[in-house]
Coordinates of C-alpha atoms and ligand atoms in Angstrom, one line a residue:
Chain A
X1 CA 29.0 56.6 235.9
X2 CA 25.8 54.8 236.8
X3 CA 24.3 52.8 239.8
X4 CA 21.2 51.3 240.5
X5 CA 20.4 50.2 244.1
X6 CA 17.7 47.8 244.5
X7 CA 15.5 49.0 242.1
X8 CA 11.9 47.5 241.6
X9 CA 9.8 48.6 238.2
X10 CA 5.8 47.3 238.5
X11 CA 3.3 47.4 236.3
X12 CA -0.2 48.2 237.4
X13 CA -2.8 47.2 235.5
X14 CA -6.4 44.8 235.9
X15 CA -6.7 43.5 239.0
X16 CA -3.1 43.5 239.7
X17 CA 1.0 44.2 239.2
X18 CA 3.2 43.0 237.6
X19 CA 6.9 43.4 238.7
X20 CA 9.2 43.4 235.6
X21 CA 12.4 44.5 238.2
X22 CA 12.2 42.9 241.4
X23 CA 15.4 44.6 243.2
X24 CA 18.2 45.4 241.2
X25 CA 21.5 46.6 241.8
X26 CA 24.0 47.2 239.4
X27 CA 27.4 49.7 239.1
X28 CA 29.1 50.5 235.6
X29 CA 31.9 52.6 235.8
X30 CA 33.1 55.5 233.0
X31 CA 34.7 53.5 230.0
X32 CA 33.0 50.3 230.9
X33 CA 31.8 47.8 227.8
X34 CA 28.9 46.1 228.9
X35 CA 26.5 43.1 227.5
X36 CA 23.2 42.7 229.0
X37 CA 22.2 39.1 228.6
X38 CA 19.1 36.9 229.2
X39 CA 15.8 35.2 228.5
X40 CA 12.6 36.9 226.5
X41 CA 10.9 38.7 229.1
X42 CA 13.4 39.2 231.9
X43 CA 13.6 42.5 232.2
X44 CA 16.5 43.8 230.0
X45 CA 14.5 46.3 228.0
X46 CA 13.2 47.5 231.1
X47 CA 16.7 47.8 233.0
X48 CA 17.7 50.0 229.7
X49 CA 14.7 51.9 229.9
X50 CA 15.1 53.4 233.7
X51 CA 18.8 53.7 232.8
X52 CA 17.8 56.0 229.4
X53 CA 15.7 58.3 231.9
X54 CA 12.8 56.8 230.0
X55 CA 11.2 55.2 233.0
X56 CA 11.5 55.7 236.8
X57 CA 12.1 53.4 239.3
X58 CA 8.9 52.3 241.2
X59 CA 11.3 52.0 244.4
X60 CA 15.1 51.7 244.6
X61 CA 17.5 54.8 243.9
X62 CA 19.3 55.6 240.2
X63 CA 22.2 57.5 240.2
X64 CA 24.0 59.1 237.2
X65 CA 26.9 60.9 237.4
X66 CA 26.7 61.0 241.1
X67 CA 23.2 62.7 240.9
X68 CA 19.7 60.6 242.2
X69 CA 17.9 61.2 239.0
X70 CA 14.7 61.3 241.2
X71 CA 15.9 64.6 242.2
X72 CA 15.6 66.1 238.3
X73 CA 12.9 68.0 236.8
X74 CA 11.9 66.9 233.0
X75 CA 13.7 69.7 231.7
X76 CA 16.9 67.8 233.3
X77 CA 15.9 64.5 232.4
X78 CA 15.1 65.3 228.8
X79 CA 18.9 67.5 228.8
X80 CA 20.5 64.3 230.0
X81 CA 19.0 62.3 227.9
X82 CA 19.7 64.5 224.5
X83 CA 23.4 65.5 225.3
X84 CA 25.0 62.9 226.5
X85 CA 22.9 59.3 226.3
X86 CA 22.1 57.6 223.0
X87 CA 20.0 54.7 222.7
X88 CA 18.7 52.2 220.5
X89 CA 15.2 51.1 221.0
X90 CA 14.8 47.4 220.1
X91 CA 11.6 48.5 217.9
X92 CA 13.7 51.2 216.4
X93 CA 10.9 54.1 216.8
X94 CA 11.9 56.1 213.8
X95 CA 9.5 59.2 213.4
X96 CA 7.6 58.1 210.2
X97 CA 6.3 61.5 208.5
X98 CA 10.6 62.3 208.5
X99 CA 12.8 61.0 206.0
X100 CA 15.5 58.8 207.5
X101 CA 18.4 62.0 206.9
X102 CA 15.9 63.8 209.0
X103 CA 15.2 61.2 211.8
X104 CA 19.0 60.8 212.1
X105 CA 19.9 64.1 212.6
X106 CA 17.1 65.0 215.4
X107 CA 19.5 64.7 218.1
X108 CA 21.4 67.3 216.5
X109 CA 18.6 69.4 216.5
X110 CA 17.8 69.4 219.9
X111 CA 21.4 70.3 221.1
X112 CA 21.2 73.3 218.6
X113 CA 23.8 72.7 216.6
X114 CA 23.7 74.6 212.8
X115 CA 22.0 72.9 210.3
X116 CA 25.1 72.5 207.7
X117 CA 27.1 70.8 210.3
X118 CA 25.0 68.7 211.5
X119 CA 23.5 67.9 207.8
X120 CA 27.2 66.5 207.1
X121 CA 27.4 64.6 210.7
X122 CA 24.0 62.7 209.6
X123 CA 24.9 62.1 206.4
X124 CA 28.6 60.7 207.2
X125 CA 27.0 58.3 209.6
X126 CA 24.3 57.0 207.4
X127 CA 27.3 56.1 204.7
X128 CA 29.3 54.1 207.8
X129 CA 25.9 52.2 208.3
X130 CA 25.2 51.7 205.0
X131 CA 22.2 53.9 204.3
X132 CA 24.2 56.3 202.0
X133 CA 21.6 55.6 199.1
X134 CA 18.1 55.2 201.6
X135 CA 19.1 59.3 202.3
X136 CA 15.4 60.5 201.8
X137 CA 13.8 57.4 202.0
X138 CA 10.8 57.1 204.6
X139 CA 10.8 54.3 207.4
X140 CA 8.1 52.4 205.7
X141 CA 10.4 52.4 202.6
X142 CA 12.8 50.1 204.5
X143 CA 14.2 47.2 205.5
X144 CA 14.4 45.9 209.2
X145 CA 17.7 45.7 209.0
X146 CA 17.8 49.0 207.2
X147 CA 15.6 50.6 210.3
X148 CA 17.4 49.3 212.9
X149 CA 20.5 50.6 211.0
X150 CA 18.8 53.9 211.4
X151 CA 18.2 53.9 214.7
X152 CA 21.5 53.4 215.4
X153 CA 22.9 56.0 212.9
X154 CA 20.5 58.7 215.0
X155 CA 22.0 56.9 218.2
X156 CA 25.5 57.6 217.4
X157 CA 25.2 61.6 216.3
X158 CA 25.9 63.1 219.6
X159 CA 28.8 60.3 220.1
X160 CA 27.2 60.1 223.7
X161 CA 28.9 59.3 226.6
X162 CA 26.7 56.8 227.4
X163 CA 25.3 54.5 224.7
X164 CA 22.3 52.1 225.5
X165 CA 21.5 49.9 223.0
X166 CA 18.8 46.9 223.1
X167 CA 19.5 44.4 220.6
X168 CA 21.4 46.5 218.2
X169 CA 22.0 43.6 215.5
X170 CA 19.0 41.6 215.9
X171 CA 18.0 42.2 212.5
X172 CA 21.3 42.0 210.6
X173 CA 23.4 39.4 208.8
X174 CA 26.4 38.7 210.1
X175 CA 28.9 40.7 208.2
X176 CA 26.8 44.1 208.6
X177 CA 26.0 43.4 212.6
X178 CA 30.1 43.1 212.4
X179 CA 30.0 46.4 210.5
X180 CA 27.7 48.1 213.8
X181 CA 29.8 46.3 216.4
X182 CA 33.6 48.2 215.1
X183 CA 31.1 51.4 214.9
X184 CA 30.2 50.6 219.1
X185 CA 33.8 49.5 219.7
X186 CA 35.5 52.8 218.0
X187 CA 32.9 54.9 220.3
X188 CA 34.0 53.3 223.1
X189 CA 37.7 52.9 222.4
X190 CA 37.2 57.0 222.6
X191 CA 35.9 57.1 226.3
X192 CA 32.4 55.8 225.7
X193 CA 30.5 53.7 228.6
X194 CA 28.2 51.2 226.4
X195 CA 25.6 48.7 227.7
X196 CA 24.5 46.5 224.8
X197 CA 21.5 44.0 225.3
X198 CA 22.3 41.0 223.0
X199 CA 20.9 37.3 222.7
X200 CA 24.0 36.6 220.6
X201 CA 27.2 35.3 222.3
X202 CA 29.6 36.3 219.6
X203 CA 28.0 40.0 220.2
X204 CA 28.4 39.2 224.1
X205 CA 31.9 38.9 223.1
X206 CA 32.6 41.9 222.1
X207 CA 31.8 43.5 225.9
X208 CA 34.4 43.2 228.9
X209 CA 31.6 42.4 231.4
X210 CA 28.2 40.2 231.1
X211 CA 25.8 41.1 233.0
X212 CA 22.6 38.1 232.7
X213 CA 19.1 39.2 234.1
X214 CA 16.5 36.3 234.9
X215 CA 13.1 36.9 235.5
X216 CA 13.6 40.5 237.1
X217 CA 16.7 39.6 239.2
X218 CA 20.3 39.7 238.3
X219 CA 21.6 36.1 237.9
X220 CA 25.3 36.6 237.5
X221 CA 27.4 39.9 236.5
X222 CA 30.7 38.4 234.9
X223 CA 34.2 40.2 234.2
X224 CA 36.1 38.9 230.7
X225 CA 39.6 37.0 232.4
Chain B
X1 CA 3.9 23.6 196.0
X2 CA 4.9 27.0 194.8
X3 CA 7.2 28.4 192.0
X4 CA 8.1 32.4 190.9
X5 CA 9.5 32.9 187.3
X6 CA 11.3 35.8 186.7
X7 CA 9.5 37.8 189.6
X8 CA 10.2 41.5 189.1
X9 CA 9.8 43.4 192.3
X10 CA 9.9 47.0 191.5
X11 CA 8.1 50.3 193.8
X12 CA 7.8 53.1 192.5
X13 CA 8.2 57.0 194.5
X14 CA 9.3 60.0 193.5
X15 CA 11.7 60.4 190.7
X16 CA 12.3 56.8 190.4
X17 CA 11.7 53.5 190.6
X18 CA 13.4 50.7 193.3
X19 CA 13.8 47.5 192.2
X20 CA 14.1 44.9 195.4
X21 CA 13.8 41.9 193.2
X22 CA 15.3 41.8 190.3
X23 CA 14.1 38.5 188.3
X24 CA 14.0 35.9 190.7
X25 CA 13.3 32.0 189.6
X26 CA 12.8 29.5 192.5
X27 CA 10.8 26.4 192.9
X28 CA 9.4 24.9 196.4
X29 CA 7.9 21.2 196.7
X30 CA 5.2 20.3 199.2
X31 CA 7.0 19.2 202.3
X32 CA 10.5 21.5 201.9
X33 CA 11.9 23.3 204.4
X34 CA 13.4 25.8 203.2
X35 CA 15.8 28.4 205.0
X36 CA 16.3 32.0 203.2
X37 CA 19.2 33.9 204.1
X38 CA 21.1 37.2 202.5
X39 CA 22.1 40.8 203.8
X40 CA 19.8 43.5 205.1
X41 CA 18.0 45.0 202.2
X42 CA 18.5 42.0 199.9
X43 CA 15.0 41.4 199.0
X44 CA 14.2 38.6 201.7
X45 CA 11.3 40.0 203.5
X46 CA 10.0 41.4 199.8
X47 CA 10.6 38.0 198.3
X48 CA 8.3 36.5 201.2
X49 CA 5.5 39.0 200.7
X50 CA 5.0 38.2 197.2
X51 CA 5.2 34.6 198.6
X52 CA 2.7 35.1 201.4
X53 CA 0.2 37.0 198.8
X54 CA 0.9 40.0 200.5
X55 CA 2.1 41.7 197.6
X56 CA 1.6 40.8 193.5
X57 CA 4.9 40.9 191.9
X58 CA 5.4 43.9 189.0
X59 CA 6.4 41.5 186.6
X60 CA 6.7 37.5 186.3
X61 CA 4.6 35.1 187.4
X62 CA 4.0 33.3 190.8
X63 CA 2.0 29.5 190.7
X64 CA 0.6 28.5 194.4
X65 CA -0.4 25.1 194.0
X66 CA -0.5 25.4 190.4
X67 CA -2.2 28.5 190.2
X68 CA -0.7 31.7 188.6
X69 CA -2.0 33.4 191.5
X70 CA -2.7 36.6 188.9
X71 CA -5.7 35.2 188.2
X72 CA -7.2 34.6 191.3
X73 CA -9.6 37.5 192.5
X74 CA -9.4 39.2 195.7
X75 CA -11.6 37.2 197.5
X76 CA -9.5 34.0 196.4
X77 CA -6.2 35.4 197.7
X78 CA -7.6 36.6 201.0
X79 CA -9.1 33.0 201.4
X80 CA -5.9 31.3 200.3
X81 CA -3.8 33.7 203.1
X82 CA -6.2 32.2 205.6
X83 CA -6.8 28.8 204.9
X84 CA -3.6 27.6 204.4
X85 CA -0.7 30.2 205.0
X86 CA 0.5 31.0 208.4
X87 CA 2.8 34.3 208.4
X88 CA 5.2 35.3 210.7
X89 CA 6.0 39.1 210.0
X90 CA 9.4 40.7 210.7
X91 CA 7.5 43.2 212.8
X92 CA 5.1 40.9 214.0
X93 CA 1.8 43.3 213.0
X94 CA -0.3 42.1 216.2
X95 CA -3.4 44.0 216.5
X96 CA -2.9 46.4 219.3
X97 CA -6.3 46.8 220.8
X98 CA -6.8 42.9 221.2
X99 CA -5.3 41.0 223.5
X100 CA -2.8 38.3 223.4
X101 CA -5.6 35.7 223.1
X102 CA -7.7 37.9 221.1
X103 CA -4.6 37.9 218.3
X104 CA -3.8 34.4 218.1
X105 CA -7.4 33.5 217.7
X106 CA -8.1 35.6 215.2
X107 CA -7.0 33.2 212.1
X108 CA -9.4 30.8 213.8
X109 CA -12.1 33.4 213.5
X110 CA -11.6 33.9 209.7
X111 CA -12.1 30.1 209.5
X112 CA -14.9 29.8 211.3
X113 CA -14.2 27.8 213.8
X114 CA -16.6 27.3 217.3
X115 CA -15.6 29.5 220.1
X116 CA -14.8 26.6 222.2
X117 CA -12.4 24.9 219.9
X118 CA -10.5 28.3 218.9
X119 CA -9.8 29.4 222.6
X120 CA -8.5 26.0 223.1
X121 CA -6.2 25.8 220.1
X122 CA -5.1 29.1 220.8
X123 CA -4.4 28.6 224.5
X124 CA -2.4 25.5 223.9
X125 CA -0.5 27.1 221.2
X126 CA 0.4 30.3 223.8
X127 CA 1.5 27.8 226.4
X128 CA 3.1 26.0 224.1
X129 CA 5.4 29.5 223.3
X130 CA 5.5 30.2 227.2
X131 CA 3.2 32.8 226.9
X132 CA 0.7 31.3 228.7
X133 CA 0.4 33.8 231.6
X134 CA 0.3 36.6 229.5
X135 CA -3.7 35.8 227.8
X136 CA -5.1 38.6 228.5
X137 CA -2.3 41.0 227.9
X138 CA -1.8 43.8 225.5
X139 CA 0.7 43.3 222.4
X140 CA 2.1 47.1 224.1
X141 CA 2.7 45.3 227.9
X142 CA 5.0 42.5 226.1
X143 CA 8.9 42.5 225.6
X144 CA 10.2 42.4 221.9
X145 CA 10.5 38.4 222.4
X146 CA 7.0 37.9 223.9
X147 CA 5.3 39.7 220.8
X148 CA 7.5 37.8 218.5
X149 CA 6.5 34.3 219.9
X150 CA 2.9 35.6 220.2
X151 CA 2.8 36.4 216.3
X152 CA 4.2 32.7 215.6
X153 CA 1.5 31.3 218.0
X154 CA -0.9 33.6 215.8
X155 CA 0.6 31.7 212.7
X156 CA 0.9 28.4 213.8
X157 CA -3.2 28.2 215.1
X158 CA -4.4 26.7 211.6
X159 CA -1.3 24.3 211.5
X160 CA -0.6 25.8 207.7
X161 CA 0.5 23.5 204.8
X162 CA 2.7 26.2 204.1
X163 CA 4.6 28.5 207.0
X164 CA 6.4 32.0 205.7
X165 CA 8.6 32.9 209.0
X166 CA 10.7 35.9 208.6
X167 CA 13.3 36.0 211.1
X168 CA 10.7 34.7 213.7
X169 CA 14.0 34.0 216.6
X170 CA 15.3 37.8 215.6
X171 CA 14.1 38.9 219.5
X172 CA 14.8 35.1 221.0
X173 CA 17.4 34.0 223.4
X174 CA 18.9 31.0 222.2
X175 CA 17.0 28.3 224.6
X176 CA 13.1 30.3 223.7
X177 CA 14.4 30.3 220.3
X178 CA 15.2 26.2 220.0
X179 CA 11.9 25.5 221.3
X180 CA 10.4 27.5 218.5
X181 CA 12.3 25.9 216.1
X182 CA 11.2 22.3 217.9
X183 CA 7.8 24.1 216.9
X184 CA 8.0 24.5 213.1
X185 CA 10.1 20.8 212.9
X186 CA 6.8 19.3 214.6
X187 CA 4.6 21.2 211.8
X188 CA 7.6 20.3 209.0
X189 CA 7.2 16.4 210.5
X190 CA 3.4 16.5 210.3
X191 CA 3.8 17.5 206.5
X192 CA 3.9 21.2 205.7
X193 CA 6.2 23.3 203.7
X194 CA 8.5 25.3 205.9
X195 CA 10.2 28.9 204.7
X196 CA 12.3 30.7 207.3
X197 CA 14.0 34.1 207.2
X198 CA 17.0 34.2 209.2
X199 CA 20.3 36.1 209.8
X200 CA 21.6 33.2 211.9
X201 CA 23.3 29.9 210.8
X202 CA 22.2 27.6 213.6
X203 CA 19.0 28.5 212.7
X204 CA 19.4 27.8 208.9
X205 CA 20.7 24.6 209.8
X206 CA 17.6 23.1 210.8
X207 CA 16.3 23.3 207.0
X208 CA 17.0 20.7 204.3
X209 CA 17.9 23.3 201.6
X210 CA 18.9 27.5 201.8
X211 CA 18.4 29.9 199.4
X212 CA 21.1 32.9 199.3
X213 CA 19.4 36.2 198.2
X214 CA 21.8 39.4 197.5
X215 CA 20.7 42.5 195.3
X216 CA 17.5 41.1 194.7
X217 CA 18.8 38.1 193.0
X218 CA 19.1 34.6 194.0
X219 CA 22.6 34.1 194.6
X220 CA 22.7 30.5 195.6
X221 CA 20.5 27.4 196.1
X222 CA 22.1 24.6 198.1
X223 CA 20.7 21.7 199.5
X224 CA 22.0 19.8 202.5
X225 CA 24.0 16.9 201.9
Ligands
ATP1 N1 7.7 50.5 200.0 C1 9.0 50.6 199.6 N2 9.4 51.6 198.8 C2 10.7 51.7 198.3 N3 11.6 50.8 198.6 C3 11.3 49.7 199.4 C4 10.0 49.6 199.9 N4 9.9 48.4 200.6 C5 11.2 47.9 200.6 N5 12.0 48.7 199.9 C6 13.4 48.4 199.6 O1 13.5 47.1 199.0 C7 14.8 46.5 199.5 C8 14.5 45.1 200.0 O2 13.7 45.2 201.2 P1 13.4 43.9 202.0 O3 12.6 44.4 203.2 O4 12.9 42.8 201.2 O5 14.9 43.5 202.6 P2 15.3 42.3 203.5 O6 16.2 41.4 202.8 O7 14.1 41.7 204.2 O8 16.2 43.0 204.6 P3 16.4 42.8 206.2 O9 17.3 41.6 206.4 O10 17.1 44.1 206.6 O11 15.0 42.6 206.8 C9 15.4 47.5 200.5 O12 16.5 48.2 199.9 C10 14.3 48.4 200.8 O13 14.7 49.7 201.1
ATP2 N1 3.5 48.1 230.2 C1 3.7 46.9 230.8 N2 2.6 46.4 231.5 C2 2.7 45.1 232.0 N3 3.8 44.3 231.9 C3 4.9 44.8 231.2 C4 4.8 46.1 230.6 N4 6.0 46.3 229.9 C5 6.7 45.1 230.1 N5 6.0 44.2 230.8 C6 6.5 42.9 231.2 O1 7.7 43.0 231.9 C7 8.5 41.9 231.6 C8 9.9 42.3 231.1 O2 9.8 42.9 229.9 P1 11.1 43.4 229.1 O3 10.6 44.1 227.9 O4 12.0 44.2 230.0 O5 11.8 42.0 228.7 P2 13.1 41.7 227.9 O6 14.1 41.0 228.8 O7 13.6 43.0 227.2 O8 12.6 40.6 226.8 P3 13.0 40.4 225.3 O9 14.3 39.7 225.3 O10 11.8 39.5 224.8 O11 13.0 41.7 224.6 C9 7.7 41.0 230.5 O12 7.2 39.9 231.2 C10 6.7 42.0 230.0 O13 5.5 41.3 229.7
MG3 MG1 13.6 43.5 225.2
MG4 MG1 13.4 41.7 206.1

């Protein structure tokens, strides 16, 4: 589904740059469940940043679905990235002037689809996140936990065929980061490909693959016996 | 050291009104440390707010050293905050226009210390968090970890009698996390009175005592055998 080939991401900035990516290659095949691993500041966000079309590479080649995606215009980019990825920003980014029903259902306004349909769609996955009750709440009115459950409500609309999510659980007990996780696995046991980036093993556990990224390099890319 | 009776936490939008705490009764001596856990939306983050005088509770009563903090004036709270309360937020509320330096100083500037001996303490502090390459970088140009262990440098520069950390190993991997946690034992060695937010039991395990919070309620007050 996706391959990076020895991609580098710098930051410019001051007197210098700084690279976050320093030539990294990495395949995940269609159906593939994997957790992204490794210290603060290694690179993970950005990895799932170029791989959400949110960043490009500064040199190195990403390919999608068989496509260089330095060959798409924005208008493909931002298609991809509405139809078929979802992701979950490890600061959450909810819009705050929408009410969390709102926010979650943005995805579904994009792809067009009619607003009673995709009302119920929003709604039915704020109940299996627990949000049932924070319907017209605004962002600020929340929780962390309660915000990062949004953003992962909002991430799961479209079902996507590709779900990206940076540290999906970080802000959740136990029992309702469990909750998330069968969400994740259901996707997936449909046809989903799902990178996760976790610092938690038992999360880790859940994947088929481990991928571990240390300081802009990967460090070991591991199959489950 | 500090003791809520009956602390009614109750906002008010709209048609209605949200109660996050509920009457909650607890008592912390000089010295504890104290580990508060419960599930998202509990009341945790609210509870350390009203704690932190970040937030007056609607009803009840909260003594700081004695104190029913209702009666101290504006001026009083904002110098109690910054003499002796170091705070660790959830979404660790650095200043975006100062740099990483800038930031963690900035507690030392409310107390006004010399130039000299702020940049030092706050230098030491940042390489004592492994941030000490990133000085002069912007709270946007860090990963989700680095501004979490910047905003516990930030809160750690006074060397507080009394630490409020919610969730401050949220964004950590497990080995950045444990030297944190070395961090706050040092402070809790030295004499200070510790209160940590977390989601994860290793974490929990470092404190002498943990507080259970569900539905705005204190569900459970155990200390370690
Ligand atoms: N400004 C507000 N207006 C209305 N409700 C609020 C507001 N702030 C918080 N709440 C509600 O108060 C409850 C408790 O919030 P709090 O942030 O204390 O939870 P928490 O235990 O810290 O959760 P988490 O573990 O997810 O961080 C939540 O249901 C939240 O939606
Ligand atoms: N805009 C930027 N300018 C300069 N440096 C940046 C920028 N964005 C990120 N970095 C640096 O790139 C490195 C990797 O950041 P990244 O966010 O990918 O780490 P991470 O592995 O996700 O960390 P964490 O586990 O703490 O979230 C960090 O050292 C960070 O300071
Ligand atoms: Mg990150
Ligand atoms: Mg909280």
């Amino acid at each position: 589904l996706l391959e990076l080939r020895d991609v580098i991401k710098a930051y410019r900035f001051g007197g210098g740059e700084f690279r976050a990516l320093k030539g990294v290659s990495l395949a995940v095949h269609e159906g593939e469940y994997v957790a992204l691993m490794g210290p603060s500041g290694s690179g993970k966000s950005t990895l799932m940043n170029v791989l959400g079309l949110l960043d490009r590479p500064t040199e190195g080649n990403y390919f999608l679905r068989g496509r260089d995606v330095a060959s798409l215009d924005e208008r493909e980019r931002a298609e991809a990235r509405n139809s078929y990825i979802g992701f979950v920003f490890q600061a959450f980014n909810l819009l705050p002037r929408l009410d969390v029903l709102e926010n979650v259902e943005l995805p579904l306004v994009y792809a067009g689809a009619p607003a009673a349909r995709r009302r119920k769609r929003a709604v039915e996955l704020l109940e299996l996140v627990g949000l049932g009750d924070k319907l017209h709440s605004l962002p600020s009115q929340l929780s962390g936990g309660q915000k990062q459950r949004a953003a992962i409500a909002r991430a799961l609309t479209m079902a996507p065929a590709l779900l990206l999510a940076d540290e999906p659980t970080g802000n959740l007990d136990t029992a309702t980061g469990d909750e998330i996780l069968d969400l994740v696995g259901e996707l997936h046991a449909a046809g989903s490909t799902i990178m996760v980036v976790t610092h938690e093993p038992d999360v880790a556990e859940r994947a088929e693959r481990t991928v571990v990224v240390r300081d802009g390099v990967i460090a070991s890319d591991e199959r489950r016996a």
